[in-house]
C-alpha cells in the first residue's frame, strides 16, 4: 500500500529509526538550518522539530516542522517503498518497453499493463483531510514555521512547496517545486526560473492577453512520492501527479480548491491558494542556494494569497540547501536513477551516468557510453544538452563503457589519461541554469564537453593506443595459492 499521507511516512521513518523528534524550542531563523546542516553532514536522520519558535516575533508555532525527510539513500528507498532505487528505474524501463500490440493475443497480453497504467491517473474526490480547516478571511502566513535559512537571505522562504498551475495554452497541469519568499502575511515571491513549467504558463498568460492574473495553488506536505514528483524534470506535457501515481502505484487523489480553478492533493497538510499577476513583479532573494553560494536578487512574480486550507494539526515540511551534500543531493540522486532509463531510451549507447554531489547536478555529468562510431562522444553531449533538465549541464565528461562512473578515482585516472585537451574539449553556447553565477550573462553562457573515450584511427588518431595494465589470471591464481604462507594477511 502506498503511504496515505506525510504523517503515514513519518510513522514509518520513526519505526525504522530514521527520524528524530526534537521537543526543544529551536528558532526558525537560522537555528533550524544550523542543526539540520550538522545532522545532514554526518548522514543523520530526518528531524521533526516539535516546537519551532521565532524569538524575533516572540512566538512558538503550534505546527511542527519536518526536515531532512528524504536526506539519505535509505529514506529515499522508504519514500518510494523499494529495496533499491534501481527497482524504480527498472519499472520505468519496463513502462518504456511497452510495444504496441500486433495481433489479438498480443493485445490481450498487454491489457493488464495498460489497465495498470490507467490506474495511475489522478482521481478527483469530493473531500479530503486538507479541507479540515478552510480559511478565507484573516489569512496569515505568520502562523506557519517558515524558515530564514542563511544569514544573508532576503527573508523567510517556503522551500519545499508543490506549485500547481494550469497552462493558459493547453489547459494542462504542471507541478514544480519553486521556493517562495515571504513578503508579508498574504504575499510571497514565486521563484519559478524561466526554463520551468510555471514560468512557461505565466508567459502564455502574457501572450494570450486574456487577463493579467493566473491561478496558482501551493500544496505543502503529502505522501513522499507525490512530493518528489514536483522536483522531477518531466517533459512539459507530462502531468507530475500522473507520474506520482506511477511511482506510488496508486492514484493521487485530488480535491478542488476553494478560490481558484485548480485541484490539489487531498492528503496534503497545508494548501495556499492564490494568484500571480503579470503587473506585479518584485525583487526576490538573495537566497543561500544549493550551489553553496547565495543566488542574487532578481525579479519574480508575486504570489497573492486568497485562501488557506489545512488539516486540524498540520505538519509543515521544509528543506534547506547549501554547501553540498545536503538533503537535495539525495533527491537529485533519485532523479538521476529514475531518469537514466529515459535517457537510455533515446540513447541506448549510454551505459551509466553520474552527477557527483559537489557538481550540484548542473555543473558536472559523467557519462559512460559504448562507442560505435567516430565522434560518438560528441553526439551524446549534444543530445544531453537537448534534454529537459540536463540541458543546463555545464560540463559533460564522456568516458568509455568500461569506466565506473560512480568511482571518481577511476574517472579522474582514466579520463585525464585519455585526453589531448585542445582536441578533445568541445565548447557550446546555450541556455544555462538561472542559478549560474559565473556565466557572462544571466541564463546564457557556455558549456563544455570532454571526449575522454579512446581515440580511434577513424577519428584521426594515428598512434597506437596502449592497453590498461592488468595482471594475467594464471599469475593471480598462483599468488592466491601462496598468499596465506606469505604472512601478509592482517
Ligand atoms: C529543494 C528544491 C528547491 C527547488 N527550488 C527551485 C526554485 O526555487 N525555482 C526553480 O525554478 N526550481 C527549483 N527547484 C528545481 C525544480 O523543482 C525542478 O527543476 C522541477 O523539475 C521543476 O518542475 P517543472 O519542470 O515542472 O517546472 C528546486 C528543487 C529542489 C529539490
Ligand atoms: Mn513539469
Coordinates of C-alpha atoms and ligand atoms in Angstrom, one line a residue:
X1 CA 0.0 0.0 0.0
X2 CA 1.2 3.5 -0.8
X3 CA 1.6 6.0 2.0
X4 CA -1.7 7.7 2.8
X5 CA 0.0 11.0 3.5
X6 CA 3.0 12.7 5.1
X7 CA 2.3 11.5 8.6
X8 CA 2.0 7.9 7.4
X9 CA 5.6 8.3 6.1
X10 CA 6.7 10.0 9.4
X11 CA 5.4 6.9 11.3
X12 CA 7.4 4.6 9.0
X13 CA 10.5 6.7 9.4
X14 CA 10.2 6.6 13.1
X15 CA 9.7 2.9 13.1
X16 CA 12.8 2.4 11.0
X17 CA 14.8 4.7 13.4
X18 CA 15.2 7.2 10.6
X19 CA 13.6 10.1 12.4
X20 CA 14.4 12.1 15.5
X21 CA 11.8 14.2 17.3
X22 CA 13.1 17.4 18.8
X23 CA 10.9 18.8 21.6
X24 CA 13.2 21.7 22.4
X25 CA 12.4 25.1 21.1
X26 CA 14.6 25.8 18.1
X27 CA 14.3 29.1 16.1
X28 CA 13.1 29.1 12.5
X29 CA 15.5 31.9 11.9
X30 CA 18.9 30.2 11.2
X31 CA 18.9 27.8 14.2
X32 CA 17.0 25.0 12.4
X33 CA 19.3 25.4 9.5
X34 CA 22.4 25.0 11.6
X35 CA 21.1 21.9 13.4
X36 CA 19.9 20.3 10.2
X37 CA 23.2 21.2 8.4
X38 CA 25.2 19.4 11.1
X39 CA 22.9 16.4 11.1
X40 CA 22.9 16.3 7.3
X41 CA 26.7 16.4 7.1
X42 CA 27.0 13.3 9.3
X43 CA 24.4 11.4 7.4
X44 CA 21.9 11.7 10.3
X45 CA 18.1 11.2 10.4
X46 CA 15.1 13.2 9.4
X47 CA 14.2 15.8 12.1
X48 CA 10.8 16.7 13.4
X49 CA 11.1 20.0 15.3
X50 CA 8.0 19.8 17.6
X51 CA 8.3 23.4 18.9
X52 CA 9.7 25.7 16.3
X53 CA 9.8 29.2 17.6
X54 CA 10.7 32.7 16.5
X55 CA 12.5 34.8 19.1
X56 CA 12.2 37.8 16.7
X57 CA 8.4 37.6 16.7
X58 CA 8.1 36.2 20.2
X59 CA 6.1 33.2 19.2
X60 CA 6.2 29.4 19.5
X61 CA 4.5 27.8 16.5
X62 CA 1.8 25.2 17.1
X63 CA 2.8 23.5 13.9
X64 CA 5.8 21.1 13.9
X65 CA 8.4 21.3 11.2
X66 CA 9.7 18.2 9.3
X67 CA 13.1 18.5 7.6
X68 CA 15.7 16.2 6.0
X69 CA 12.9 13.6 5.4
X70 CA 14.4 12.5 2.1
X71 CA 18.0 13.1 3.1
X72 CA 19.6 9.6 2.7
X73 CA 19.5 6.7 0.3
X74 CA 17.6 4.6 2.9
X75 CA 14.9 7.3 3.4
X76 CA 14.5 7.6 -0.4
X77 CA 14.0 3.9 -0.6
X78 CA 11.5 4.1 2.2
X79 CA 9.8 7.0 0.4
X80 CA 9.5 5.1 -2.8
X81 CA 8.8 1.8 -1.0
X82 CA 11.6 -0.1 -2.8
X83 CA 14.6 -2.1 -1.7
X84 CA 16.8 -0.1 -4.1
X85 CA 16.2 2.9 -6.3
X86 CA 17.2 0.7 -9.2
X87 CA 13.8 -1.1 -8.7
X88 CA 12.1 2.2 -9.7
X89 CA 14.5 2.5 -12.7
X90 CA 13.5 -1.0 -13.8
X91 CA 9.8 -0.2 -13.6
X92 CA 10.4 2.9 -15.7
X93 CA 12.3 0.8 -18.2
X94 CA 9.5 -1.7 -18.3
X95 CA 7.0 1.0 -18.9
X96 CA 9.0 2.4 -21.8
X97 CA 9.4 -1.1 -23.3
X98 CA 5.7 -1.5 -23.8
X99 CA 5.5 -2.2 -27.5
X100 CA 2.3 -1.5 -29.4
X101 CA 0.4 -4.8 -29.8
X102 CA 0.4 -6.5 -33.1
X103 CA -2.1 -9.4 -33.1
X104 CA -5.1 -10.3 -31.0
X105 CA -3.1 -12.3 -28.5
X106 CA -0.6 -9.5 -28.0
X107 CA -3.4 -7.2 -27.3
X108 CA -4.8 -9.5 -24.6
X109 CA -1.3 -9.9 -23.1
X110 CA -0.9 -6.1 -22.9
X111 CA -4.2 -5.5 -21.3
X112 CA -3.1 -5.9 -17.7
X113 CA -0.2 -3.5 -18.2
X114 CA -2.5 -0.9 -19.8
X115 CA -5.0 -1.3 -17.0
X116 CA -2.1 -0.8 -14.6
X117 CA -1.2 2.5 -16.4
X118 CA -4.8 3.6 -16.3
X119 CA -4.9 3.0 -12.6
X120 CA -2.2 5.6 -12.1
X121 CA -4.3 8.6 -13.3
X122 CA -5.1 11.1 -10.7
X123 CA -8.6 10.7 -9.2
X124 CA -10.9 13.5 -8.3
X125 CA -12.5 13.2 -4.9
X126 CA -15.1 15.3 -3.1
X127 CA -13.3 15.9 0.2
X128 CA -10.1 15.2 2.0
X129 CA -8.1 15.9 5.2
X130 CA -6.6 19.1 3.7
X131 CA -10.1 20.6 3.9
X132 CA -10.5 20.1 7.7
X133 CA -9.9 23.8 8.2
X134 CA -10.8 26.3 5.4
X135 CA -9.6 29.9 5.9
X136 CA -10.8 32.7 3.5
X137 CA -10.5 35.7 5.8
X138 CA -7.9 36.8 8.3
X139 CA -5.3 34.8 6.4
X140 CA -1.7 34.9 7.6
X141 CA 1.4 33.2 6.7
X142 CA 2.9 34.1 10.1
X143 CA 1.2 31.1 11.6
X144 CA 3.5 28.8 9.6
X145 CA 7.0 28.0 10.9
X146 CA 8.7 29.3 7.7
X147 CA 12.5 29.4 7.9
X148 CA 15.0 32.0 7.3
X149 CA 17.7 29.6 6.1
X150 CA 21.0 31.5 5.9
X151 CA 22.3 34.8 7.3
X152 CA 22.2 36.9 4.0
X153 CA 18.8 35.5 2.9
X154 CA 16.3 38.2 1.9
X155 CA 13.7 36.9 4.3
X156 CA 11.9 33.7 5.2
X157 CA 11.3 31.1 2.4
X158 CA 8.9 28.3 1.9
X159 CA 11.4 25.8 0.5
X160 CA 9.5 22.6 -0.3
X161 CA 6.2 23.5 -1.9
X162 CA 4.4 21.8 -4.8
X163 CA 3.4 24.7 -7.0
X164 CA 0.4 23.8 -9.2
X165 CA -0.6 25.8 -12.3
X166 CA -2.6 25.2 -15.5
X167 CA -1.3 26.2 -18.9
X168 CA -3.4 29.0 -20.4
X169 CA -2.5 27.5 -23.7
X170 CA -3.2 23.8 -23.3
X171 CA -5.1 23.6 -20.1
X172 CA -2.6 21.0 -18.9
X173 CA -1.4 20.9 -15.3
X174 CA 2.1 21.5 -14.1
X175 CA 3.6 20.8 -10.7
X176 CA 7.0 22.2 -9.7
X177 CA 8.9 22.8 -6.5
X178 CA 9.8 26.5 -6.6
X179 CA 10.8 28.4 -3.4
X180 CA 8.6 31.2 -2.1
X181 CA 10.0 34.2 -0.2
X182 CA 7.5 35.6 2.3
X183 CA 6.9 39.4 1.8
X184 CA 4.1 39.8 4.2
X185 CA 1.1 37.9 5.7
X186 CA -0.5 37.4 2.4
X187 CA 2.2 37.8 -0.3
X188 CA 5.2 35.8 -1.3
X189 CA 7.5 35.6 -4.3
X190 CA 7.1 32.8 -6.8
X191 CA 10.6 31.8 -7.8
X192 CA 9.9 29.8 -11.0
X193 CA 13.0 30.0 -13.1
X194 CA 12.5 31.0 -16.7
X195 CA 13.0 27.5 -18.0
X196 CA 10.4 25.9 -15.7
X197 CA 6.8 24.8 -16.3
X198 CA 5.2 27.5 -14.1
X199 CA 7.2 30.3 -15.8
X200 CA 6.1 29.0 -19.2
X201 CA 2.4 29.1 -18.1
X202 CA 3.0 32.7 -16.9
X203 CA 4.4 33.6 -20.3
X204 CA 1.4 32.2 -22.1
X205 CA -0.8 34.3 -19.9
X206 CA 1.0 37.3 -21.3
X207 CA 1.0 36.1 -24.9
X208 CA -2.7 35.4 -24.8
X209 CA -3.6 38.8 -23.4
X210 CA -6.8 37.4 -21.9
X211 CA -6.2 38.6 -18.4
X212 CA -3.4 39.7 -16.1
X213 CA -3.8 37.1 -13.4
X214 CA -3.2 33.3 -13.2
X215 CA -4.4 30.9 -10.6
X216 CA -1.8 29.1 -8.5
X217 CA -2.2 26.5 -5.8
X218 CA 0.6 25.5 -3.5
X219 CA 0.5 22.2 -1.6
X220 CA 2.9 21.7 1.3
X221 CA 3.4 18.1 2.6
X222 CA 1.9 15.0 1.2
X223 CA 2.9 11.4 0.6
X224 CA 6.6 11.4 -0.3
X225 CA 6.3 10.1 -3.9
X226 CA 3.9 13.0 -4.7
X227 CA 6.3 15.5 -3.2
X228 CA 9.2 14.0 -5.2
X229 CA 7.2 14.3 -8.4
X230 CA 7.3 18.1 -8.1
X231 CA 11.1 18.1 -8.5
X232 CA 11.3 15.7 -11.5
X233 CA 12.3 17.4 -14.8
X234 CA 9.5 15.7 -16.7
X235 CA 8.7 16.6 -20.3
X236 CA 6.4 19.6 -20.5
X237 CA 3.2 17.8 -21.2
X238 CA 3.6 15.1 -18.6
X239 CA 1.4 15.6 -15.5
X240 CA 3.6 15.2 -12.4
X241 CA 0.6 13.8 -10.5
X242 CA 0.2 11.0 -13.1
X243 CA 3.9 10.2 -12.6
X244 CA 3.4 10.3 -8.9
X245 CA 0.6 7.8 -9.3
X246 CA 3.1 5.6 -11.2
X247 CA 5.7 6.0 -8.5
X248 CA 3.4 5.1 -5.6
X249 CA 1.4 2.6 -7.7
X250 CA -1.8 4.2 -6.6
X251 CA -3.5 7.3 -8.0
X252 CA -3.1 10.7 -6.4
X253 CA -6.4 11.8 -5.1
X254 CA -7.2 15.4 -5.9
X255 CA -9.8 17.9 -4.4
X256 CA -11.0 21.1 -5.9
X257 CA -9.6 24.4 -4.5
X258 CA -11.9 26.9 -2.8
X259 CA -11.0 30.1 -4.5
X260 CA -9.0 29.0 -7.6
X261 CA -9.8 26.7 -10.6
X262 CA -7.2 24.1 -9.7
X263 CA -7.0 20.8 -7.8
X264 CA -4.6 19.8 -5.0
X265 CA -3.7 16.5 -3.4
X266 CA -6.5 15.7 -0.9
X267 CA -3.9 14.3 1.5
X268 CA -1.8 17.5 1.7
X269 CA -1.0 19.0 5.0
X270 CA -1.4 22.7 4.0
X271 CA -2.6 24.4 0.8
X272 CA -2.1 28.0 -0.1
X273 CA -4.4 29.3 -2.9
X274 CA -3.9 32.5 -4.8
X275 CA -2.8 34.1 -8.0
X276 CA 0.2 35.7 -9.7
X277 CA -0.2 38.9 -11.6
X278 CA 1.7 40.0 -14.7
X279 CA 1.8 43.5 -13.4
X280 CA 3.4 42.6 -10.1
X281 CA 7.0 41.6 -10.4
X282 CA 9.2 42.1 -7.3
X283 CA 12.7 41.6 -6.1
X284 CA 13.4 38.1 -4.9
X285 CA 16.4 37.0 -2.9
X286 CA 19.2 36.8 -2.0
X287 CA 18.9 33.1 -1.0
X288 CA 21.6 30.7 0.2
X289 CA 21.3 28.2 -2.6
X290 CA 22.2 24.6 -3.4
X291 CA 25.3 25.8 -5.3
X292 CA 26.7 26.6 -1.8
X293 CA 26.6 30.3 -2.7
X294 CA 23.9 32.9 -2.4
X295 CA 21.8 33.4 -5.5
X296 CA 21.5 37.1 -6.1
X297 CA 18.4 39.3 -6.2
X298 CA 16.2 39.1 -9.3
X299 CA 12.7 39.9 -10.4
X300 CA 10.0 37.3 -10.0
X301 CA 6.2 37.4 -9.9
X302 CA 4.5 38.0 -6.5
X303 CA 2.0 35.4 -5.3
X304 CA -1.1 36.7 -3.6
X305 CA -2.9 34.5 -1.1
X306 CA -6.7 34.1 -1.4
X307 CA -7.3 31.1 0.8
X308 CA -5.6 28.6 3.1
X309 CA -6.8 25.1 3.8
X310 CA -5.2 22.7 6.1
X311 CA -5.5 19.8 8.5
X312 CA -6.5 20.4 12.0
X313 CA -3.0 19.5 13.1
X314 CA -0.8 20.1 10.1
X315 CA 2.9 19.2 9.7
X316 CA 4.9 21.8 7.9
X317 CA 7.6 20.3 5.6
X318 CA 10.8 22.2 4.8
X319 CA 14.2 21.6 3.4
X320 CA 17.5 23.6 3.3
X321 CA 20.0 23.8 0.6
X322 CA 23.6 25.0 0.9
X323 CA 27.2 23.6 0.5
X324 CA 26.8 20.0 -0.7
X325 CA 25.9 17.4 0.1
X326 CA 22.6 18.2 1.6
X327 CA 19.1 16.7 1.5
X328 CA 18.6 17.8 -2.1
X329 CA 21.6 15.7 -3.2
X330 CA 19.6 12.7 -2.3
X331 CA 16.5 14.0 -4.2
X332 CA 18.8 14.6 -7.1
X333 CA 20.2 11.1 -6.8
X334 CA 16.7 9.7 -7.1
X335 CA 16.2 11.9 -10.2
X336 CA 19.4 10.6 -11.7
X337 CA 18.5 7.0 -11.2
X338 CA 14.9 7.3 -12.3
X339 CA 15.8 9.3 -15.5
X340 CA 18.6 7.1 -16.6
X341 CA 16.2 4.7 -18.4
X342 CA 14.5 7.6 -20.1
X343 CA 17.9 8.9 -21.3
X344 CA 18.8 5.4 -22.5
X345 CA 15.6 5.1 -24.4
X346 CA 16.8 7.9 -26.6
X347 CA 20.5 7.0 -26.3
X348 CA 20.9 3.2 -25.9
X349 CA 24.7 3.7 -26.1
X350 CA 24.6 5.3 -22.7
X351 CA 25.8 2.6 -20.2
X352 CA 25.6 4.7 -17.0
X353 CA 25.6 8.3 -15.8
X354 CA 26.6 10.1 -12.6
X355 CA 26.3 13.6 -11.2
X356 CA 28.6 14.0 -8.2
X357 CA 27.2 16.0 -5.3
X358 CA 29.9 18.7 -5.5
X359 CA 29.0 19.3 -9.1
X360 CA 25.5 20.5 -8.0
X361 CA 23.9 18.4 -10.7
X362 CA 24.2 21.0 -13.5
X363 CA 27.9 21.6 -13.2
X364 CA 29.2 18.1 -13.9
X365 CA 27.8 15.0 -15.5
X366 CA 29.9 11.9 -16.2
X367 CA 28.5 9.6 -18.9
X368 CA 29.8 6.2 -19.9
X369 CA 29.0 5.1 -23.5
X370 CA 29.6 2.1 -25.7
X371 CA 31.3 3.9 -28.5
X372 CA 30.4 2.7 -32.0
X373 CA 31.4 5.4 -34.5
X374 CA 33.8 8.3 -34.9
X375 CA 32.6 11.4 -33.0
X376 CA 30.1 9.4 -30.9
X377 CA 31.0 11.1 -27.7
X378 CA 30.2 14.5 -29.2
X379 CA 26.8 13.2 -30.4
X380 CA 26.0 12.2 -26.9
X381 CA 27.0 15.6 -25.5
X382 CA 24.7 17.3 -28.0
X383 CA 21.8 15.0 -27.2
X384 CA 22.2 15.7 -23.4
X385 CA 22.2 19.4 -24.0
X386 CA 18.9 18.9 -25.7
X387 CA 17.2 17.1 -22.8
X388 CA 14.9 18.8 -20.2
X389 CA 16.8 19.4 -17.0
X390 CA 20.1 18.0 -18.4
X391 CA 20.2 20.9 -20.9
X392 CA 22.0 23.0 -18.3
X393 CA 24.9 20.7 -17.7
X394 CA 28.0 22.9 -17.7
X395 CA 30.5 20.1 -18.1
X396 CA 29.9 16.7 -19.6
X397 CA 32.7 14.1 -19.4
X398 CA 32.1 11.2 -21.8
X399 CA 34.0 8.0 -20.9
X400 CA 34.1 4.5 -22.4
X401 CA 31.8 1.8 -21.2
X402 CA 34.5 0.1 -19.0
X403 CA 34.7 3.1 -16.7
X404 CA 32.8 3.0 -13.5
X405 CA 31.2 6.5 -13.4
X406 CA 30.4 6.2 -9.7
X407 CA 34.1 5.7 -8.8
X408 CA 35.5 9.2 -9.1
X409 CA 39.1 8.0 -8.7
X410 CA 38.7 5.7 -11.7
X411 CA 37.0 8.5 -13.7
X412 CA 39.9 11.0 -13.0
X413 CA 42.5 8.4 -13.7
X414 CA 41.1 7.2 -17.0
X415 CA 39.5 10.4 -18.3
X416 CA 42.6 12.6 -17.8
X417 CA 44.9 9.9 -19.3
X418 CA 42.8 9.8 -22.4
X419 CA 42.5 13.5 -23.4
X420 CA 44.5 15.8 -25.5
X421 CA 42.7 18.8 -24.1
X422 CA 42.8 21.1 -27.1
X423 CA 41.5 18.3 -29.4
X424 CA 39.0 16.7 -27.0
X425 CA 37.2 19.6 -25.4
X426 CA 34.1 21.0 -27.1
X427 CA 32.6 24.3 -26.2
X428 CA 29.0 25.1 -26.8
X429 CA 26.9 28.2 -26.2
X430 CA 23.4 27.9 -24.9
X431 CA 20.9 28.4 -22.0
X432 CA 22.4 27.9 -18.6
X433 CA 20.8 27.4 -15.2
X434 CA 19.3 30.6 -13.7
X435 CA 21.4 30.0 -10.6
X436 CA 24.6 30.0 -12.6
X437 CA 26.7 32.9 -11.2
X438 CA 29.8 32.7 -13.4
X439 CA 28.3 32.9 -16.9
X440 CA 28.8 36.1 -18.9
X441 CA 25.1 36.8 -18.8
X442 CA 22.2 35.6 -16.7
X443 CA 20.7 32.4 -18.3
X444 CA 23.1 32.4 -21.2
X445 CA 26.6 31.1 -21.3
X446 CA 29.0 28.3 -22.4
X447 CA 29.2 24.6 -21.7
X448 CA 32.0 22.2 -22.1
X449 CA 32.1 18.6 -23.2
X450 CA 35.1 16.4 -22.7
X451 CA 35.6 13.5 -25.0
X452 CA 37.5 11.1 -22.7
X453 CA 36.9 8.0 -24.8
X454 CA 39.7 6.0 -26.5
X455 CA 40.5 7.8 -29.8
X456 CA 40.3 5.8 -33.0
X457 CA 42.2 6.0 -36.2
X458 CA 38.9 6.9 -37.9
X459 CA 39.0 10.0 -35.7
X460 CA 42.4 10.9 -37.0
X461 CA 44.3 9.3 -34.2
X462 CA 47.2 7.5 -35.9
X463 CA 49.3 6.4 -32.9
X464 CA 48.8 3.1 -31.2
X465 CA 46.5 3.1 -28.1
X466 CA 48.0 1.3 -25.0
X467 CA 46.4 -1.5 -23.1
X468 CA 45.3 -0.9 -19.5
X469 CA 47.7 -2.7 -17.1
X470 CA 46.2 -5.9 -15.7
X471 CA 47.9 -9.0 -14.2
X472 CA 47.3 -12.2 -16.0
X473 CA 44.9 -14.8 -14.5
X474 CA 47.5 -17.6 -14.1
X475 CA 49.8 -15.4 -12.0
X476 CA 46.9 -14.3 -9.9
X477 CA 45.9 -17.8 -9.2
X478 CA 49.5 -18.8 -8.2
X479 CA 49.7 -15.9 -5.8
X480 CA 46.3 -16.7 -4.4
X481 CA 47.6 -20.2 -3.6
X482 CA 50.7 -18.9 -1.9
X483 CA 49.0 -15.9 -0.2
X484 CA 48.4 -17.5 3.2
X485 CA 52.0 -18.5 3.5
X486 CA 53.3 -15.1 2.9
X487 CA 52.3 -13.7 6.3
X488 CA 50.7 -10.7 4.7
X489 CA 47.1 -11.2 5.9
X490 CA 46.2 -8.7 8.6
Ligands
LIG1 C1 14.6 21.7 -2.7 C2 14.4 22.2 -4.1 C3 14.2 23.5 -4.3 C4 14.0 24.0 -5.6 N1 13.7 25.3 -5.8 C5 13.5 25.8 -7.1 C6 13.2 27.1 -7.3 O1 13.1 27.9 -6.4 N2 13.0 27.5 -8.6 C7 13.0 26.7 -9.6 O2 12.8 27.1 -10.7 N3 13.4 25.4 -9.4 C8 13.6 24.9 -8.2 N4 13.9 23.6 -8.0 C9 14.0 22.7 -9.1 C10 12.7 22.3 -9.7 O3 11.8 21.9 -8.7 C11 12.8 21.3 -10.8 O4 13.6 21.9 -11.9 C12 11.5 20.8 -11.4 O5 11.8 19.8 -12.3 C13 10.7 21.8 -11.9 O6 9.5 21.3 -12.5 P1 8.9 21.8 -13.9 O7 9.9 21.2 -14.9 O8 7.6 21.2 -13.9 O9 8.9 23.2 -13.8 C14 14.1 23.1 -6.7 C15 14.3 21.8 -6.4 C16 14.5 21.3 -5.2 C17 14.8 19.8 -4.9
LIG2 MN1 6.7 19.9 -15.3

